[in-house]
Amino acid sequence: MHIKLLVSFLFFSVFSFAQGVAFKKVNEFYLKGDTRVIGNTILGDHPTRAYVRPKGLNDRTEMVYVDVDKNAATFSSSSATLTMPKGATIKYAGLYWAATYPGERGKQRVRNDRVEYKLNKKRSKPFDLAKLQLPNSKTYHSIQGEVLYDGMRDEVIELQNAAPYVCYSEITSLLKSQKASSGAYTLANVTALEGYMYGGSSAGWMLYIIYEDAQAPLQYFTGYHGFSFINPNNSQEIDFNNFRVVESGAVRTSITLAALEGDLVLPGDAVSIFSEQENEFVALQSRVRYANNFFNSSITVKDKKYVNRIPKSSNTLGFDLAKVDIPNENNALIANDATQVKLQFKTESDRLFVFFNAFQTEISTAYYQRVVVEGKADSIPSKMPAEIPQTKQDIVEEPLPQTESPLEPEEEVQQYGKDGEPIPSKSLSTIKKSTRPRALQDMLASKPLTVPGMDQGYYIVNHVFAQRDNALRWQDKMKLRGLTPVRFVNPANNYHYIYIDYSTDPDALYERLVEYRKLNDFEDAWIIKVNL
């Protein structure tokens, strides 16, 4: 029997109006660490029993509050367990809760082959106040949320009728003061519509954590929140930048997303990454997230369903939470030295309310030291251009090639003097043993230069000349390579030095030297000391 839909209020949308609020950057970190995300639904068909019907739709389910804490003072509650590495330090913790809440309860009835939905559009509970119970505690902390979005105030009729809301609270200080870490977190008194509504009611919460861990790789982290109404007439794109991924090796990147309204059995929604190589968006997918049905009413971490929660519903009835590694075999989607990643949300049939997305990627240590620590412009080119044709007059004086590479730990460093002639290195017999690489020890053992007006510190030099004109030609060549070379004269011998990088930290500078030496014309670069 074909059932027509009849609703008791108007659902036609005017898509030229604003559809939510723009995503806003809420945090940004550069550190050795990682992220964790946990969360759970707050609605189901039973207060404590998990919802496991794979084909269940939230608009065909009579919703009731989930309430698992056995506490008469709360009307809704669900929990999820966080697992943190030993020794990790929480740097940021953001708590979100979101739901559709046009009123307290909606009703549905079938009459003459038509489905009618009725509800009293009146809210009787505050939706921006929740209660959080931390691990190993029986008490609740009241959490006042910032209202990021309230659909009742939107100009779009469909959003007014569904009345989704999103609340946020940064709880970093609370977790630190309570020394909270691994264990079960319970969020209570999240409000939503019970019963039925057109399109279905949905609700859930999430806790997103960025932590510092000395054993983890150096990464860039950023998060955005807001509210985007994704429908067949409205897609959404967001750009992530302010980073440079690793110069070589595998590029490892992941995203974390949260949304309402993603029905399990309604296909057509996708999350895509823009591929520079293909010049188009490529849909993400995994074993638990599908290219044509990414938002499928589930809570997932990487390639697995996250079930360490109560209730552990396999169908979360319109609430989606996902941490996804971006598939990047052979760096086909995100190449080495990339400085931007573009994300797209779209749907062909289902409607989506996306309210959170976060991005993280392993980054270049040279970029971190130069740009983040020292505040300088990024000078490492993402792609090296072809060699510059040279006339006979343009040829500069190259340093003599070394017979041994100074990057090998057993081998000595070779300094260069007038017109690239090698200068015998000093004896290393008196150098104190160190955990530093042998090559760096050798460089630091050399006598420092005294150059009036230059900052004290360590410099990466990739050529020395006796003639000024030759030094200027080399400097121009390095500029065409995308660098910012600087020339200075050593007053002790009037030699012209070209340096390409500087730091007060020799260990960090040496890491960058290793990367520079992978490039043409930089194989024999070395570190010198100035005014030390």
Short mmCIF file of C-alpha atoms in Angstrom, two decimals:
data_model
loop_
_atom_site.label_atom_id
_atom_site.label_comp_id
_atom_site.label_asym_id
_atom_site.label_seq_id
_atom_site.Cartn_x
_atom_site.Cartn_y
_atom_site.Cartn_z
CA MET A 1 0.00 0.00 0.00
CA HIS A 2 1.41 3.40 -0.97
CA ILE A 3 1.22 5.83 1.93
CA LYS A 4 1.09 9.56 1.23
CA LEU A 5 2.42 12.07 3.75
CA LEU A 6 0.29 14.83 5.21
CA VAL A 7 1.85 17.13 7.78
CA SER A 8 0.16 19.64 10.01
CA PHE A 9 2.51 22.48 9.07
CA LEU A 10 4.34 23.79 6.01
CA PHE A 11 7.68 22.20 5.05
CA PHE A 12 8.58 24.00 1.84
CA SER A 13 12.00 25.63 2.16
CA VAL A 14 13.30 28.79 0.58
CA PHE A 15 16.90 27.83 -0.06
CA SER A 16 18.02 31.36 -0.86
CA PHE A 17 17.81 32.06 2.88
CA ALA A 18 20.58 31.24 5.31
CA GLN A 19 20.74 27.54 6.06
CA GLY A 20 22.46 27.39 9.44
CA VAL A 21 25.55 29.25 10.61
CA ALA A 22 29.00 29.28 9.03
CA PHE A 23 31.65 26.96 10.39
CA LYS A 24 34.04 28.74 12.73
CA LYS A 25 37.52 27.64 13.75
CA VAL A 26 37.45 26.76 17.44
CA ASN A 27 41.00 25.51 18.03
CA GLU A 28 44.40 25.03 16.41
CA PHE A 29 47.41 23.15 17.80
CA TYR A 30 50.85 22.03 16.64
CA LEU A 31 52.18 19.31 18.93
CA LYS A 32 53.27 15.71 19.30
CA GLY A 33 50.03 13.97 20.13
CA ASP A 34 46.74 12.66 18.82
CA THR A 35 42.98 12.90 19.32
CA ARG A 36 40.22 10.86 20.90
CA VAL A 37 36.49 11.15 20.35
CA ILE A 38 33.65 9.45 22.21
CA GLY A 39 29.91 9.97 22.31
CA ASN A 40 26.49 8.37 22.22
CA THR A 41 22.90 8.80 21.18
CA ILE A 42 20.29 10.13 23.59
CA LEU A 43 17.17 8.73 21.89
CA GLY A 44 15.97 5.19 21.13
CA ASP A 45 12.91 2.99 21.31
CA HIS A 46 13.70 1.92 24.90
CA PRO A 47 15.32 3.76 27.86
CA THR A 48 18.13 1.25 28.38
CA ARG A 49 18.04 -1.33 25.63
CA ALA A 50 20.30 -0.96 22.58
CA TYR A 51 18.59 -0.29 19.25
CA VAL A 52 19.84 -2.88 16.76
CA ARG A 53 17.29 -2.84 13.93
CA PRO A 54 19.44 -2.19 10.83
CA LYS A 55 16.56 -0.93 8.70
CA GLY A 56 14.93 1.19 11.38
CA LEU A 57 14.25 4.83 10.43
CA ASN A 58 14.07 7.61 12.98
CA ASP A 59 10.84 9.00 11.48
CA ARG A 60 9.19 5.56 11.80
CA THR A 61 10.36 5.02 15.39
CA GLU A 62 8.53 6.25 18.46
CA MET A 63 11.40 7.95 20.26
CA VAL A 64 11.97 7.88 24.00
CA TYR A 65 14.82 9.25 26.05
CA VAL A 66 17.73 6.93 26.73
CA ASP A 67 18.35 6.98 30.50
CA VAL A 68 20.96 4.55 31.80
CA ASP A 69 22.30 6.17 34.97
CA LYS A 70 19.60 4.96 37.41
CA ASN A 71 19.39 8.48 38.79
CA ALA A 72 15.93 9.91 39.45
CA ALA A 73 17.29 13.45 39.11
CA THR A 74 17.99 13.00 35.38
CA PHE A 75 15.51 12.43 32.56
CA SER A 76 18.02 11.37 29.91
CA SER A 77 21.54 9.92 30.06
CA SER A 78 23.99 7.79 28.10
CA SER A 79 27.65 6.95 28.57
CA ALA A 80 30.81 6.25 26.57
CA THR A 81 34.27 5.11 27.64
CA LEU A 82 37.44 7.04 26.86
CA THR A 83 40.82 5.33 26.62
CA MET A 84 43.92 7.52 26.83
CA PRO A 85 47.61 6.50 26.50
CA LYS A 86 49.63 6.43 29.69
CA GLY A 87 51.47 9.67 30.23
CA ALA A 88 49.30 11.64 27.79
CA THR A 89 48.31 15.20 28.75
CA ILE A 90 44.97 16.68 27.72
CA LYS A 91 45.50 19.94 25.82
CA TYR A 92 41.91 20.55 24.75
CA ALA A 93 38.50 19.03 25.50
CA GLY A 94 35.31 20.11 23.74
CA LEU A 95 31.86 18.80 24.70
CA TYR A 96 28.95 19.03 22.23
CA TRP A 97 25.33 17.97 22.38
CA ALA A 98 22.76 18.36 19.61
CA ALA A 99 19.18 17.32 18.93
CA THR A 100 15.98 18.13 17.08
CA TYR A 101 13.74 19.86 19.61
CA PRO A 102 10.64 21.63 18.25
CA GLY A 103 8.66 20.56 21.32
CA GLU A 104 8.34 17.88 23.96
CA ARG A 105 6.43 15.16 22.11
CA GLY A 106 5.08 14.47 18.64
CA LYS A 107 2.34 12.11 17.52
CA GLN A 108 1.74 10.15 14.33
CA ARG A 109 -1.35 8.50 12.96
CA VAL A 110 -2.39 6.93 9.66
CA ARG A 111 -5.71 8.06 8.23
CA ASN A 112 -7.01 7.14 4.78
CA ASP A 113 -3.62 5.96 3.58
CA ARG A 114 -2.02 9.17 4.80
CA VAL A 115 0.40 9.76 7.67
CA GLU A 116 -0.29 12.77 9.87
CA TYR A 117 2.23 14.29 12.28
CA LYS A 118 1.11 16.54 15.09
CA LEU A 119 3.07 18.22 17.83
CA ASN A 120 2.82 21.15 20.16
CA LYS A 121 5.72 23.41 19.17
CA LYS A 122 6.57 24.47 22.68
CA ARG A 123 9.77 23.78 24.61
CA SER A 124 9.44 23.36 28.36
CA LYS A 125 13.04 22.46 29.26
CA PRO A 126 16.26 24.45 28.77
CA PHE A 127 18.38 22.79 26.09
CA ASP A 128 21.65 24.63 26.82
CA LEU A 129 22.18 23.08 30.26
CA ALA A 130 23.45 19.51 30.66
CA LYS A 131 25.07 17.39 33.35
CA LEU A 132 28.38 15.55 32.99
CA GLN A 133 29.58 12.68 35.16
CA LEU A 134 33.32 11.97 35.03
CA PRO A 135 35.04 8.58 35.38
CA ASN A 136 35.11 7.07 38.87
CA SER A 137 32.57 9.59 40.17
CA LYS A 138 28.94 9.37 41.22
CA THR A 139 28.25 13.10 41.07
CA TYR A 140 27.32 15.31 38.12
CA HIS A 141 28.87 18.60 37.07
CA SER A 142 26.46 21.15 35.60
CA ILE A 143 27.64 22.23 32.14
CA GLN A 144 26.35 25.49 30.71
CA GLY A 145 26.54 25.26 26.93
CA GLU A 146 27.08 27.98 24.38
CA VAL A 147 24.25 27.82 21.84
CA LEU A 148 25.98 27.55 18.47
CA TYR A 149 22.72 27.22 16.56
CA ASP A 150 18.96 27.11 17.18
CA GLY A 151 16.77 26.12 14.23
CA MET A 152 13.72 27.81 15.68
CA ARG A 153 15.39 31.13 14.86
CA ASP A 154 16.28 30.20 11.28
CA GLU A 155 14.49 31.71 8.30
CA VAL A 156 14.18 28.34 6.56
CA ILE A 157 10.79 26.81 7.36
CA GLU A 158 12.07 23.24 7.33
CA LEU A 159 14.69 24.13 9.94
CA GLN A 160 12.13 25.94 12.06
CA ASN A 161 9.90 22.86 12.03
CA ALA A 162 12.67 20.38 12.90
CA ALA A 163 14.21 22.93 15.31
CA PRO A 164 17.68 21.35 15.59
CA TYR A 165 20.09 22.92 18.06
CA VAL A 166 23.79 22.58 18.85
CA CYS A 167 25.43 23.40 22.19
CA TYR A 168 29.14 23.53 23.01
CA SER A 169 31.31 23.84 26.10
CA GLU A 170 35.07 23.72 26.40
CA ILE A 171 35.72 21.57 29.48
CA THR A 172 39.53 21.41 29.38
CA SER A 173 39.90 23.10 32.77
CA LEU A 174 37.27 20.85 34.34
CA LEU A 175 38.98 17.65 33.20
CA LYS A 176 42.38 18.90 34.33
CA SER A 177 41.14 20.08 37.72
CA GLN A 178 39.41 16.75 38.32
CA LYS A 179 42.37 14.80 36.88
CA ALA A 180 39.94 13.04 34.57
CA SER A 181 41.34 10.78 31.91
CA SER A 182 40.40 7.24 30.90
CA GLY A 183 37.05 5.81 31.95
CA ALA A 184 33.29 6.16 31.43
CA TYR A 185 31.80 9.61 30.82
CA THR A 186 28.03 10.09 31.18
CA LEU A 187 26.11 13.04 29.80
CA ALA A 188 22.61 13.66 31.17
CA ASN A 189 19.61 15.93 30.68
CA VAL A 190 20.07 16.45 26.96
CA THR A 191 16.68 17.54 25.62
CA ALA A 192 15.03 16.34 22.39
CA LEU A 193 11.61 15.63 20.94
CA GLU A 194 10.13 12.28 21.99
CA GLY A 195 7.59 10.40 19.92
CA TYR A 196 7.29 11.17 16.19
CA MET A 197 8.04 14.06 13.87
CA TYR A 198 8.27 14.50 10.11
CA GLY A 199 11.83 13.56 9.11
CA GLY A 200 12.37 11.93 12.50
CA SER A 201 13.84 13.16 15.75
CA SER A 202 17.53 12.55 16.55
CA ALA A 203 19.91 13.47 19.35
CA GLY A 204 23.40 12.74 20.67
CA TRP A 205 26.56 14.06 22.28
CA MET A 206 30.31 13.92 21.75
CA LEU A 207 33.52 14.64 23.63
CA TYR A 208 36.49 15.56 21.44
CA ILE A 209 39.96 15.56 23.02
CA ILE A 210 43.37 16.67 21.76
CA TYR A 211 46.23 15.32 23.84
CA GLU A 212 50.00 15.68 23.99
CA ASP A 213 52.19 12.58 23.95
CA ALA A 214 55.96 12.61 23.51
CA GLN A 215 55.80 9.21 21.80
CA ALA A 216 53.39 10.43 19.09
CA PRO A 217 54.36 12.13 15.80
CA LEU A 218 54.31 15.91 15.34
CA GLN A 219 50.87 16.86 14.05
CA TYR A 220 48.67 19.81 13.16
CA PHE A 221 45.18 19.84 14.70
CA THR A 222 42.24 22.11 14.04
CA GLY A 223 38.50 21.96 14.68
CA TYR A 224 35.47 23.81 13.30
CA HIS A 225 31.94 23.99 14.55
CA GLY A 226 28.70 25.55 13.38
CA PHE A 227 25.65 24.22 11.60
CA SER A 228 25.27 23.33 7.94
CA PHE A 229 22.00 22.09 6.44
CA ILE A 230 23.12 19.69 3.72
CA ASN A 231 20.39 18.74 1.25
CA PRO A 232 20.16 18.06 -2.51
CA ASN A 233 20.11 21.83 -3.14
CA ASN A 234 22.92 22.75 -0.77
CA SER A 235 26.39 21.23 -0.40
CA GLN A 236 29.18 22.48 1.86
CA GLU A 237 32.93 22.82 1.42
CA ILE A 238 35.59 23.66 3.97
CA ASP A 239 39.32 24.30 3.55
CA PHE A 240 41.98 23.27 6.04
CA ASN A 241 45.35 25.05 5.87
CA ASN A 242 48.07 26.60 8.10
CA PHE A 243 50.25 23.50 7.82
CA ARG A 244 52.66 21.69 5.54
CA VAL A 245 52.59 17.90 5.51
CA VAL A 246 55.76 15.83 5.61
CA GLU A 247 58.22 16.33 2.76
CA SER A 248 58.69 12.60 2.13
CA GLY A 249 57.11 9.29 3.06
CA ALA A 250 53.48 8.47 3.73
CA VAL A 251 51.12 11.40 4.40
CA ARG A 252 48.85 10.40 7.31
CA THR A 253 45.72 12.45 7.80
CA SER A 254 42.34 11.98 9.48
CA ILE A 255 39.08 13.84 10.06
CA THR A 256 36.46 13.73 12.81
CA LEU A 257 32.82 14.56 11.99
CA ALA A 258 29.50 14.82 13.80
CA ALA A 259 26.01 15.24 12.34
CA LEU A 260 22.30 14.65 12.87
CA GLU A 261 19.75 13.12 10.52
CA GLY A 262 21.88 10.59 8.64
CA ASP A 263 19.51 7.65 8.21
CA LEU A 264 21.08 4.20 7.88
CA VAL A 265 19.00 3.00 4.92
CA LEU A 266 18.81 6.27 2.96
CA PRO A 267 21.79 6.46 0.54
CA GLY A 268 23.09 9.40 -1.45
CA ASP A 269 25.16 11.29 1.14
CA ALA A 270 28.94 11.60 0.82
CA VAL A 271 32.05 13.17 2.31
CA SER A 272 34.76 13.84 -0.25
CA ILE A 273 38.35 15.07 -0.41
CA PHE A 274 39.57 17.18 -3.31
CA SER A 275 42.29 15.43 -5.30
CA GLU A 276 44.78 17.75 -7.01
CA GLN A 277 45.90 14.82 -9.14
CA GLU A 278 42.40 14.03 -10.41
CA ASN A 279 41.19 17.65 -10.21
CA GLU A 280 37.94 16.50 -8.61
CA PHE A 281 36.42 15.46 -5.30
CA VAL A 282 36.91 11.81 -4.35
CA ALA A 283 34.37 10.23 -1.98
CA LEU A 284 35.76 8.78 1.25
CA GLN A 285 34.85 5.27 2.30
CA SER A 286 35.86 2.57 4.74
CA ARG A 287 34.57 -0.79 5.94
CA VAL A 288 32.00 1.00 8.12
CA ARG A 289 31.43 4.18 6.09
CA TYR A 290 30.30 3.98 2.49
CA ALA A 291 31.03 6.23 -0.46
CA ASN A 292 27.33 6.65 -1.23
CA ASN A 293 26.05 6.45 2.35
CA PHE A 294 28.69 7.95 4.57
CA PHE A 295 26.26 9.18 7.23
CA ASN A 296 24.56 5.94 8.24
CA SER A 297 23.42 6.36 11.87
CA SER A 298 26.55 4.95 13.50
CA ILE A 299 29.44 5.83 15.80
CA THR A 300 32.75 4.72 14.31
CA VAL A 301 36.47 5.15 14.93
CA LYS A 302 38.66 4.44 11.93
CA ASP A 303 37.48 1.14 10.40
CA LYS A 304 35.46 -0.12 13.36
CA LYS A 305 32.15 0.49 15.06
CA TYR A 306 32.75 2.12 18.44
CA VAL A 307 30.79 -0.01 20.92
CA ASN A 308 32.41 0.84 24.26
CA ARG A 309 29.32 2.76 25.38
CA ILE A 310 25.93 2.29 27.05
CA PRO A 311 23.66 1.65 25.28
CA LYS A 312 25.75 0.34 22.39
CA SER A 313 23.08 0.74 19.71
CA SER A 314 24.30 -0.31 16.28
CA ASN A 315 21.72 2.01 14.72
CA THR A 316 21.90 5.39 16.44
CA LEU A 317 18.75 6.68 14.69
CA GLY A 318 20.06 9.75 12.93
CA PHE A 319 23.09 10.60 15.08
CA ASP A 320 26.50 10.18 13.40
CA LEU A 321 29.94 10.45 14.94
CA ALA A 322 33.05 9.36 13.02
CA LYS A 323 36.82 9.55 13.14
CA VAL A 324 38.12 8.50 9.72
CA ASP A 325 41.64 8.02 8.37
CA ILE A 326 41.81 9.50 4.88
CA PRO A 327 42.85 6.68 2.50
CA ASN A 328 46.00 7.96 0.81
CA GLU A 329 47.81 5.07 -0.83
CA ASN A 330 50.96 6.29 -2.57
CA ASN A 331 49.92 9.80 -1.47
CA ALA A 332 47.42 9.88 -4.33
CA LEU A 333 44.96 12.21 -2.55
CA ILE A 334 47.33 14.30 -0.42
CA ALA A 335 50.86 14.66 -1.76
CA ASN A 336 54.07 15.42 0.12
CA ASP A 337 54.48 19.11 0.98
CA ALA A 338 50.73 19.76 0.61
CA THR A 339 49.56 22.90 2.40
CA GLN A 340 45.79 22.57 1.99
CA VAL A 341 43.06 19.93 2.17
CA LYS A 342 39.53 20.63 0.95
CA LEU A 343 36.54 18.73 2.35
CA GLN A 344 33.05 18.53 0.83
CA PHE A 345 29.68 17.39 2.22
CA LYS A 346 26.80 16.63 -0.13
CA THR A 347 23.66 14.50 -0.41
CA GLU A 348 21.33 13.45 -3.19
CA SER A 349 18.36 12.33 -1.07
CA ASP A 350 18.83 12.35 2.71
CA ARG A 351 19.06 15.62 4.64
CA LEU A 352 21.97 16.24 7.00
CA PHE A 353 22.72 18.61 9.84
CA VAL A 354 26.54 18.72 10.10
CA PHE A 355 27.76 20.60 13.17
CA PHE A 356 31.38 19.56 13.81
CA ASN A 357 34.45 18.69 11.79
CA ALA A 358 38.09 18.41 12.81
CA PHE A 359 41.26 17.77 10.85
CA GLN A 360 44.70 16.46 11.79
CA THR A 361 47.83 15.56 9.85
CA GLU A 362 51.48 14.78 10.43
CA ILE A 363 53.51 17.83 9.48
CA SER A 364 57.00 18.85 8.42
CA THR A 365 59.37 19.47 11.32
CA ALA A 366 61.11 22.13 9.22
CA TYR A 367 57.78 23.95 8.74
CA TYR A 368 57.03 23.70 12.46
CA GLN A 369 60.38 25.13 13.53
CA ARG A 370 60.54 27.90 10.98
CA VAL A 371 56.90 29.01 10.80
CA VAL A 372 55.37 28.07 14.15
CA VAL A 373 58.34 28.43 16.52
CA GLU A 374 60.31 31.21 14.84
CA GLY A 375 57.44 33.03 13.13
CA LYS A 376 59.11 33.16 9.73
CA ALA A 377 57.66 32.62 6.29
CA ASP A 378 57.59 29.05 5.01
CA SER A 379 60.57 28.81 2.68
CA ILE A 380 60.62 25.15 1.67
CA PRO A 381 59.07 24.85 -1.81
CA SER A 382 56.36 22.26 -2.26
CA LYS A 383 57.73 21.27 -5.65
CA MET A 384 61.19 21.92 -6.99
CA PRO A 385 61.17 23.53 -10.45
CA ALA A 386 63.39 22.35 -13.24
CA GLU A 387 67.03 23.40 -13.24
CA ILE A 388 67.63 26.95 -14.49
CA PRO A 389 69.54 27.13 -17.80
CA GLN A 390 72.90 28.78 -17.31
CA THR A 391 75.16 30.65 -19.71
CA LYS A 392 78.91 30.54 -19.31
CA GLN A 393 78.82 33.92 -17.56
CA ASP A 394 76.14 32.71 -15.15
CA ILE A 395 78.02 29.68 -13.86
CA VAL A 396 78.85 30.13 -10.18
CA GLU A 397 81.62 28.61 -8.19
CA GLU A 398 80.43 25.31 -6.68
CA PRO A 399 82.00 23.77 -3.58
CA LEU A 400 84.20 20.79 -4.31
CA PRO A 401 82.35 17.49 -3.88
CA GLN A 402 82.99 15.57 -0.72
CA THR A 403 84.25 12.03 -0.86
CA GLU A 404 82.22 11.18 2.21
CA SER A 405 78.75 12.29 3.27
CA PRO A 406 78.73 14.30 6.55
CA LEU A 407 75.30 12.88 7.39
CA GLU A 408 76.74 9.44 8.11
CA PRO A 409 77.39 9.11 11.85
CA GLU A 410 80.91 7.67 11.44
CA GLU A 411 82.12 10.32 8.98
CA GLU A 412 83.59 13.78 9.46
CA VAL A 413 82.13 17.09 8.32
CA GLN A 414 83.94 19.08 5.63
CA GLN A 415 83.94 22.89 5.75
CA TYR A 416 84.50 25.00 2.63
CA GLY A 417 86.54 28.13 2.21
CA LYS A 418 87.65 30.41 -0.61
CA ASP A 419 85.80 29.70 -3.86
CA GLY A 420 84.60 26.37 -2.59
CA GLU A 421 87.99 24.95 -1.66
CA PRO A 422 87.78 22.48 1.25
CA ILE A 423 89.17 23.50 4.62
CA PRO A 424 90.64 20.65 6.68
CA SER A 425 88.38 19.88 9.60
CA LYS A 426 89.67 19.95 13.14
CA SER A 427 90.47 16.87 15.11
CA LEU A 428 87.42 15.37 16.73
CA SER A 429 89.31 13.58 19.46
CA THR A 430 88.37 16.15 22.11
CA ILE A 431 84.63 16.39 21.24
CA LYS A 432 82.54 15.29 24.15
CA LYS A 433 80.27 12.30 23.49
CA SER A 434 76.65 13.26 22.94
CA THR A 435 73.34 11.85 21.92
CA ARG A 436 73.41 14.23 18.96
CA PRO A 437 74.20 12.81 15.51
CA ARG A 438 77.93 12.66 14.85
CA ALA A 439 77.63 14.98 11.86
CA LEU A 440 75.97 17.66 13.99
CA GLN A 441 78.62 17.28 16.68
CA ASP A 442 81.28 17.88 14.04
CA MET A 443 79.58 21.02 12.76
CA LEU A 444 79.15 22.43 16.26
CA ALA A 445 82.82 21.74 17.02
CA SER A 446 83.94 24.22 14.38
CA LYS A 447 85.04 27.73 15.39
CA PRO A 448 82.19 30.29 15.33
CA LEU A 449 82.29 33.26 12.98
CA THR A 450 82.18 36.78 14.35
CA VAL A 451 80.02 38.96 12.13
CA PRO A 452 78.90 42.36 13.49
CA GLY A 453 75.17 42.99 13.22
CA MET A 454 74.12 39.34 12.82
CA ASP A 455 71.97 37.52 15.36
CA GLN A 456 73.61 34.93 17.56
CA GLY A 457 72.72 31.44 16.47
CA TYR A 458 73.12 28.69 13.92
CA TYR A 459 72.85 29.05 10.15
CA ILE A 460 72.43 26.61 7.27
CA VAL A 461 74.89 27.64 4.55
CA ASN A 462 74.87 26.09 1.10
CA HIS A 463 77.69 28.07 -0.57
CA VAL A 464 80.69 30.33 0.10
CA PHE A 465 82.28 32.60 -2.54
CA ALA A 466 85.33 34.80 -2.82
CA GLN A 467 83.68 36.98 -5.50
CA ARG A 468 80.61 39.11 -4.77
CA ASP A 469 79.11 38.75 -8.28
CA ASN A 470 79.19 34.97 -8.06
CA ALA A 471 77.51 35.11 -4.66
CA LEU A 472 74.76 37.37 -6.02
CA ARG A 473 74.10 35.03 -8.96
CA TRP A 474 73.79 32.09 -6.57
CA GLN A 475 71.48 34.07 -4.33
CA ASP A 476 69.21 34.89 -7.30
CA LYS A 477 69.17 31.22 -8.28
CA MET A 478 68.03 30.22 -4.78
CA LYS A 479 65.25 32.83 -4.91
CA LEU A 480 63.96 31.24 -8.09
CA ARG A 481 63.83 27.96 -6.17
CA GLY A 482 61.28 29.53 -3.81
CA LEU A 483 63.71 30.22 -0.94
CA THR A 484 64.72 33.40 0.91
CA PRO A 485 68.55 33.25 0.78
CA VAL A 486 70.57 35.86 2.68
CA ARG A 487 74.16 36.89 1.91
CA PHE A 488 76.65 38.08 4.50
CA VAL A 489 80.39 38.78 4.47
CA ASN A 490 82.80 37.29 6.99
CA PRO A 491 85.10 40.19 7.92
CA ALA A 492 87.90 37.79 8.85
CA ASN A 493 88.45 36.73 5.22
CA ASN A 494 85.93 38.76 3.14
CA TYR A 495 84.23 35.57 1.93
CA HIS A 496 80.57 35.83 0.88
CA TYR A 497 78.29 33.29 2.62
CA ILE A 498 74.77 32.37 1.44
CA TYR A 499 72.52 31.03 4.19
CA ILE A 500 69.00 29.67 3.73
CA ASP A 501 67.82 28.98 7.27
CA TYR A 502 68.51 30.08 10.84
CA SER A 503 67.69 28.96 14.38
CA THR A 504 68.86 29.29 17.95
CA ASP A 505 68.20 25.56 18.37
CA PRO A 506 70.93 23.50 16.61
CA ASP A 507 69.07 20.20 17.01
CA ALA A 508 65.92 21.51 15.33
CA LEU A 509 68.00 23.15 12.60
CA TYR A 510 69.84 19.88 11.95
CA GLU A 511 66.51 18.11 11.34
CA ARG A 512 65.76 20.72 8.68
CA LEU A 513 69.25 20.33 7.22
CA VAL A 514 68.58 16.63 6.68
CA GLU A 515 65.48 17.55 4.65
CA TYR A 516 67.30 20.28 2.68
CA ARG A 517 70.02 17.82 1.69
CA LYS A 518 67.48 15.76 -0.19
CA LEU A 519 67.15 18.59 -2.74
CA ASN A 520 69.36 19.40 -5.70
CA ASP A 521 72.09 21.98 -4.94
CA PHE A 522 71.72 21.34 -1.21
CA GLU A 523 73.55 18.02 -0.87
CA ASP A 524 76.61 19.70 0.70
CA ALA A 525 74.84 22.31 2.87
CA TRP A 526 76.14 22.57 6.44
CA ILE A 527 75.60 24.43 9.73
CA ILE A 528 77.84 27.23 10.98
CA LYS A 529 77.85 29.15 14.26
CA VAL A 530 77.76 32.95 14.28
CA ASN A 531 78.55 35.27 17.20
CA LEU A 532 78.42 32.44 19.75
#
